[in-house]
């Protein structure tokens, strides 16, 4: 993992940056490739953001990613 990703993992703004890329790129795997991380690490960062906000942002399934109403609002901010 490069230094930029190490900072993202401990940085709250990094969680938001990862979430934005997940939405823009349409999934955890494409975002993981963009950040040179594993999809699991990306998912954990999004889960940590969701826990901190107290709201589910993404509905996860094996076939698709869908934003919740809260996720849409958060993305638009």
Short mmCIF file of N, CA and C in Angstrom, two decimals, residues 13-74:
data_model
loop_
_atom_site.label_atom_id
_atom_site.label_comp_id
_atom_site.label_asym_id
_atom_site.label_seq_id
_atom_site.Cartn_x
_atom_site.Cartn_y
_atom_site.Cartn_z
N UNK A 13 -11.52 12.44 5.88
CA UNK A 13 -11.76 12.93 4.53
C UNK A 13 -11.43 11.85 3.51
N UNK A 14 -10.52 10.95 3.86
CA UNK A 14 -10.21 9.82 3.00
C UNK A 14 -11.40 8.89 2.85
N UNK A 15 -12.14 8.68 3.93
CA UNK A 15 -13.35 7.87 3.85
C UNK A 15 -14.33 8.48 2.87
N UNK A 16 -14.47 9.79 2.94
CA UNK A 16 -15.39 10.48 2.02
C UNK A 16 -14.89 10.38 0.59
N UNK A 17 -13.59 10.53 0.40
CA UNK A 17 -13.01 10.43 -0.95
C UNK A 17 -13.26 9.05 -1.54
N UNK A 18 -13.09 8.02 -0.73
CA UNK A 18 -13.33 6.65 -1.19
C UNK A 18 -14.81 6.48 -1.54
N UNK A 19 -15.71 6.97 -0.70
CA UNK A 19 -17.14 6.88 -0.98
C UNK A 19 -17.47 7.56 -2.31
N UNK A 20 -16.94 8.74 -2.53
CA UNK A 20 -17.20 9.46 -3.78
C UNK A 20 -16.73 8.65 -4.99
N UNK A 21 -15.57 8.03 -4.89
CA UNK A 21 -15.07 7.22 -6.00
C UNK A 21 -15.91 5.98 -6.21
N UNK A 22 -16.39 5.37 -5.13
CA UNK A 22 -17.27 4.21 -5.26
C UNK A 22 -18.49 4.59 -6.08
N UNK A 23 -19.08 5.75 -5.77
CA UNK A 23 -20.27 6.21 -6.49
C UNK A 23 -19.92 6.56 -7.93
N UNK A 24 -18.88 7.35 -8.12
CA UNK A 24 -18.49 7.78 -9.47
C UNK A 24 -18.14 6.61 -10.38
N UNK A 25 -17.44 5.62 -9.83
CA UNK A 25 -16.98 4.50 -10.64
C UNK A 25 -17.96 3.33 -10.65
N UNK A 26 -18.99 3.40 -9.80
CA UNK A 26 -20.04 2.42 -9.84
C UNK A 26 -19.80 1.13 -9.07
N UNK A 27 -18.84 1.12 -8.17
CA UNK A 27 -18.64 -0.09 -7.38
C UNK A 27 -17.39 -0.06 -6.54
N UNK A 28 -17.30 -1.05 -5.65
CA UNK A 28 -16.16 -1.15 -4.76
C UNK A 28 -14.91 -1.60 -5.50
N UNK A 29 -15.06 -2.54 -6.43
CA UNK A 29 -13.89 -3.05 -7.15
C UNK A 29 -13.24 -1.98 -8.03
N UNK A 30 -14.01 -1.23 -8.82
CA UNK A 30 -13.37 -0.17 -9.61
C UNK A 30 -12.69 0.89 -8.73
N UNK A 31 -13.34 1.24 -7.62
CA UNK A 31 -12.74 2.21 -6.70
C UNK A 31 -11.47 1.64 -6.09
N UNK A 32 -11.49 0.37 -5.75
CA UNK A 32 -10.31 -0.28 -5.18
C UNK A 32 -9.15 -0.23 -6.16
N UNK A 33 -9.43 -0.51 -7.43
CA UNK A 33 -8.37 -0.43 -8.45
C UNK A 33 -7.82 0.99 -8.56
N UNK A 34 -8.70 1.97 -8.52
CA UNK A 34 -8.26 3.37 -8.63
C UNK A 34 -7.36 3.77 -7.48
N UNK A 35 -7.63 3.23 -6.30
CA UNK A 35 -6.84 3.57 -5.11
C UNK A 35 -5.74 2.56 -4.81
N UNK A 36 -5.64 1.53 -5.65
CA UNK A 36 -4.67 0.45 -5.43
C UNK A 36 -4.86 -0.18 -4.05
N UNK A 37 -6.12 -0.49 -3.77
CA UNK A 37 -6.51 -1.13 -2.52
C UNK A 37 -7.31 -2.38 -2.87
N UNK A 38 -7.62 -3.17 -1.87
CA UNK A 38 -8.51 -4.31 -2.09
C UNK A 38 -9.96 -3.84 -1.98
N UNK A 39 -10.87 -4.53 -2.65
CA UNK A 39 -12.29 -4.18 -2.49
C UNK A 39 -12.73 -4.25 -1.03
N UNK A 40 -12.17 -5.19 -0.29
CA UNK A 40 -12.50 -5.31 1.14
C UNK A 40 -12.10 -4.06 1.91
N UNK A 41 -10.92 -3.53 1.62
CA UNK A 41 -10.47 -2.32 2.31
C UNK A 41 -11.37 -1.13 1.97
N UNK A 42 -11.78 -1.03 0.72
CA UNK A 42 -12.68 0.04 0.31
C UNK A 42 -14.02 -0.11 1.03
N UNK A 43 -14.53 -1.32 1.06
CA UNK A 43 -15.80 -1.57 1.74
C UNK A 43 -15.71 -1.20 3.23
N UNK A 44 -14.60 -1.53 3.85
CA UNK A 44 -14.43 -1.20 5.27
C UNK A 44 -14.39 0.30 5.51
N UNK A 45 -13.76 1.04 4.61
CA UNK A 45 -13.73 2.49 4.75
C UNK A 45 -15.13 3.09 4.61
N UNK A 46 -15.90 2.58 3.65
CA UNK A 46 -17.28 3.07 3.48
C UNK A 46 -18.11 2.68 4.71
N UNK A 47 -17.92 1.48 5.22
CA UNK A 47 -18.65 1.05 6.42
C UNK A 47 -18.29 1.93 7.61
N UNK A 48 -17.02 2.30 7.72
CA UNK A 48 -16.60 3.17 8.82
C UNK A 48 -17.26 4.55 8.69
N UNK A 49 -17.34 5.06 7.47
CA UNK A 49 -18.01 6.33 7.23
C UNK A 49 -19.49 6.22 7.60
N UNK A 50 -20.13 5.12 7.19
CA UNK A 50 -21.54 4.92 7.53
C UNK A 50 -21.74 4.86 9.04
N UNK A 51 -20.86 4.18 9.73
CA UNK A 51 -20.97 4.08 11.19
C UNK A 51 -20.81 5.44 11.84
N UNK A 52 -19.85 6.21 11.34
CA UNK A 52 -19.62 7.54 11.91
C UNK A 52 -20.81 8.46 11.68
N UNK A 53 -21.44 8.33 10.51
CA UNK A 53 -22.59 9.17 10.18
C UNK A 53 -23.89 8.64 10.79
N UNK A 54 -23.89 7.36 11.16
CA UNK A 54 -25.09 6.75 11.70
C UNK A 54 -26.15 6.52 10.66
N UNK A 55 -25.72 6.31 9.41
CA UNK A 55 -26.67 6.11 8.32
C UNK A 55 -26.07 5.18 7.27
N UNK A 56 -26.90 4.36 6.71
CA UNK A 56 -26.46 3.48 5.62
C UNK A 56 -26.44 4.30 4.34
N UNK A 57 -25.32 4.33 3.64
CA UNK A 57 -25.19 5.12 2.43
C UNK A 57 -25.35 4.29 1.16
N UNK A 58 -24.98 3.00 1.27
CA UNK A 58 -24.95 2.14 0.09
C UNK A 58 -25.66 0.83 0.39
N UNK A 59 -26.51 0.40 -0.52
CA UNK A 59 -27.08 -0.95 -0.46
C UNK A 59 -26.14 -1.83 -1.27
N UNK A 60 -25.60 -2.84 -0.62
CA UNK A 60 -24.63 -3.70 -1.27
C UNK A 60 -25.29 -5.01 -1.70
N UNK A 61 -24.91 -5.46 -2.87
CA UNK A 61 -25.28 -6.80 -3.32
C UNK A 61 -24.14 -7.30 -4.20
N UNK A 62 -24.18 -8.56 -4.54
CA UNK A 62 -23.10 -9.11 -5.36
C UNK A 62 -23.16 -8.59 -6.79
N UNK A 63 -24.30 -8.15 -7.22
CA UNK A 63 -24.46 -7.73 -8.61
C UNK A 63 -24.48 -6.22 -8.84
N UNK A 64 -24.87 -5.47 -7.83
CA UNK A 64 -24.96 -4.03 -8.06
C UNK A 64 -24.82 -3.24 -6.78
N UNK A 65 -24.55 -1.99 -6.97
CA UNK A 65 -24.42 -1.06 -5.86
C UNK A 65 -25.53 -0.02 -6.04
N UNK A 66 -26.23 0.27 -4.97
CA UNK A 66 -27.31 1.26 -5.04
C UNK A 66 -27.19 2.18 -3.84
N UNK A 67 -27.29 3.47 -4.10
CA UNK A 67 -27.26 4.43 -3.00
C UNK A 67 -28.61 4.46 -2.30
N UNK A 68 -28.57 4.61 -0.99
CA UNK A 68 -29.79 4.84 -0.22
C UNK A 68 -30.16 6.30 -0.38
N UNK A 69 -31.30 6.69 0.13
CA UNK A 69 -31.70 8.11 0.09
C UNK A 69 -30.66 8.97 0.81
N UNK A 70 -30.17 8.45 1.95
CA UNK A 70 -29.14 9.17 2.70
C UNK A 70 -27.84 9.25 1.90
N UNK A 71 -27.52 8.16 1.20
CA UNK A 71 -26.31 8.14 0.37
C UNK A 71 -26.39 9.15 -0.76
N UNK A 72 -27.57 9.27 -1.38
CA UNK A 72 -27.75 10.27 -2.44
C UNK A 72 -27.57 11.68 -1.89
N UNK A 73 -28.15 11.94 -0.75
CA UNK A 73 -28.03 13.26 -0.13
C UNK A 73 -26.59 13.56 0.20
N UNK A 74 -25.91 12.61 0.82
CA UNK A 74 -24.52 12.80 1.21
C UNK A 74 -23.64 13.02 -0.02
#
